[in-house]
Short mmCIF file of C-alpha atoms in Angstrom, two decimals:
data_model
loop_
_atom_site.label_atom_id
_atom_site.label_comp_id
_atom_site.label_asym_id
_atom_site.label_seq_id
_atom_site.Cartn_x
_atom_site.Cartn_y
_atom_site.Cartn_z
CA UNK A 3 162.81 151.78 216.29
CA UNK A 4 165.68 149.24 216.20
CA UNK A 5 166.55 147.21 212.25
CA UNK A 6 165.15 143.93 214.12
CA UNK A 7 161.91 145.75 214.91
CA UNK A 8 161.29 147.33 211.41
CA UNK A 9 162.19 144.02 209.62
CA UNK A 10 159.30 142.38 212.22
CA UNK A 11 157.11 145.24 211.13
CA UNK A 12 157.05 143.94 207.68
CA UNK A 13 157.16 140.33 208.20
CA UNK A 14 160.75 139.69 207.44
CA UNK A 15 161.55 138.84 211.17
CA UNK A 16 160.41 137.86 214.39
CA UNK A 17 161.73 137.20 217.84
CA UNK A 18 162.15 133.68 219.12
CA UNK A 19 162.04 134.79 222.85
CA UNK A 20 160.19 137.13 225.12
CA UNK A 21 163.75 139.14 225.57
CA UNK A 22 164.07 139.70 221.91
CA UNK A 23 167.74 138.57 222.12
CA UNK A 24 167.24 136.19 218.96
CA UNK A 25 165.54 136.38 216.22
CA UNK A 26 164.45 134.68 212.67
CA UNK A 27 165.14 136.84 210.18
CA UNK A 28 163.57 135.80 206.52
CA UNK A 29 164.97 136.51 203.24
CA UNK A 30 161.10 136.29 202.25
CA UNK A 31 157.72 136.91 204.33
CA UNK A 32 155.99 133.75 205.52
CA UNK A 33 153.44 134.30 203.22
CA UNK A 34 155.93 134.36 200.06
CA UNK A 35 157.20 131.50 201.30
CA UNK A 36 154.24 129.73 201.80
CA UNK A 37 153.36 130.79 197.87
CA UNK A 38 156.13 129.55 197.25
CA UNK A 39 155.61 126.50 198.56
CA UNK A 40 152.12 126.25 197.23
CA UNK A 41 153.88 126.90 193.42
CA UNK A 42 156.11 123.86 193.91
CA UNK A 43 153.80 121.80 194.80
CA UNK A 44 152.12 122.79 191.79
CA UNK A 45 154.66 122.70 189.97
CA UNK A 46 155.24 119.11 190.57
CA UNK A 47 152.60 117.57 190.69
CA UNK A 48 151.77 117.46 194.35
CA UNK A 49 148.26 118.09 194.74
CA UNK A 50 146.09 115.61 196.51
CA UNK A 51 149.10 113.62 197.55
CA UNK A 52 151.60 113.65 200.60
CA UNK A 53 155.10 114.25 200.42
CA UNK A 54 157.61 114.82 203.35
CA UNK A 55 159.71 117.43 204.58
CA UNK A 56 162.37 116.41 202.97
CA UNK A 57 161.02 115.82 199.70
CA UNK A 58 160.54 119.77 199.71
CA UNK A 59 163.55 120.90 201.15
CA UNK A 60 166.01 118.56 198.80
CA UNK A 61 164.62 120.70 195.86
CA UNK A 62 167.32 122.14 193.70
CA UNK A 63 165.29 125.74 193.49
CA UNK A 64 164.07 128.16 195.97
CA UNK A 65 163.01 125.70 198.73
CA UNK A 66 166.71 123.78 198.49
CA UNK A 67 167.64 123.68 202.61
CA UNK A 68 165.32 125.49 203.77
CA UNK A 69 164.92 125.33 207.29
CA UNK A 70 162.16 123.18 209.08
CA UNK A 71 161.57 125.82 211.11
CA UNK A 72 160.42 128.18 208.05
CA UNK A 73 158.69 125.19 205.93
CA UNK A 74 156.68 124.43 208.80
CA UNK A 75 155.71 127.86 209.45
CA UNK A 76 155.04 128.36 205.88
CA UNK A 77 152.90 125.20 206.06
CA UNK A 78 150.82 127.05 208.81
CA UNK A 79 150.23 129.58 206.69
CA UNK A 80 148.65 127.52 204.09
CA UNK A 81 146.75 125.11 206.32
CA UNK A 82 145.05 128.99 207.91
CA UNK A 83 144.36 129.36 203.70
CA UNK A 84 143.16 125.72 203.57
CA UNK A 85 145.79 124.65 201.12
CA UNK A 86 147.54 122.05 203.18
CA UNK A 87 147.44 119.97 206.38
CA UNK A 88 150.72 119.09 208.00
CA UNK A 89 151.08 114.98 208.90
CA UNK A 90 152.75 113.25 211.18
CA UNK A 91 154.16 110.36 209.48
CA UNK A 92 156.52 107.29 210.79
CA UNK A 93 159.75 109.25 211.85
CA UNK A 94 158.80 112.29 210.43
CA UNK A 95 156.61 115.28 209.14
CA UNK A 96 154.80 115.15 205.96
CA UNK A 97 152.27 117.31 204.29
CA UNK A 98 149.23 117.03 201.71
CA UNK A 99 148.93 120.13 199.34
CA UNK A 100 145.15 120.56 198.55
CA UNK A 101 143.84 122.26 194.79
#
């Protein structure tokens, strides 16, 4: 078994093509992210409101640049859980964090 396909194994990668010539690799699951998410929005006060994309990637902790790939994934993960539901907002993506 190759790094790429232990790493996928336990949720730290996945392929972005059928030929498994690229891949995402995550410093975190997309489950701790999405917790991790979830905790900022917590954290700040973001429950029953919308904020955007932005507004959670411009954080100065763990979620400063993350990718919109891996927040919207991570979003996923908490709309499966019922935490969230990604928008579509006026030029772009939003999100409301529910309690």
């Amino acid at each position: 078994m190759t790094v790429l396909g232990v790493l996928q194994k336990t949720g730290n990668a996945e392929p972005l093509d059928k030929t498994r010539t690229r891949w995402n690799v995550y410093w975190h699951t997309l489950d701790e992210w999405a917790s991790i998410v979830y905790k900022w929005a917590q954290d700040n006060a973001m429950l029953n409101t919308v904020c955007t994309f932005y507004e959670i990637a411009s954080d100065s902790g763990d979620l400063n640049g993350i990718d919109d790939g891996v927040l919207t994934k991570a979003l996923r993960v908490l709309e499966r859980r019922q935490q969230a539901e990604i928008l579509t907002l006026d030029g772009g993506s939003g999100v409301k964090f529910f309690p």
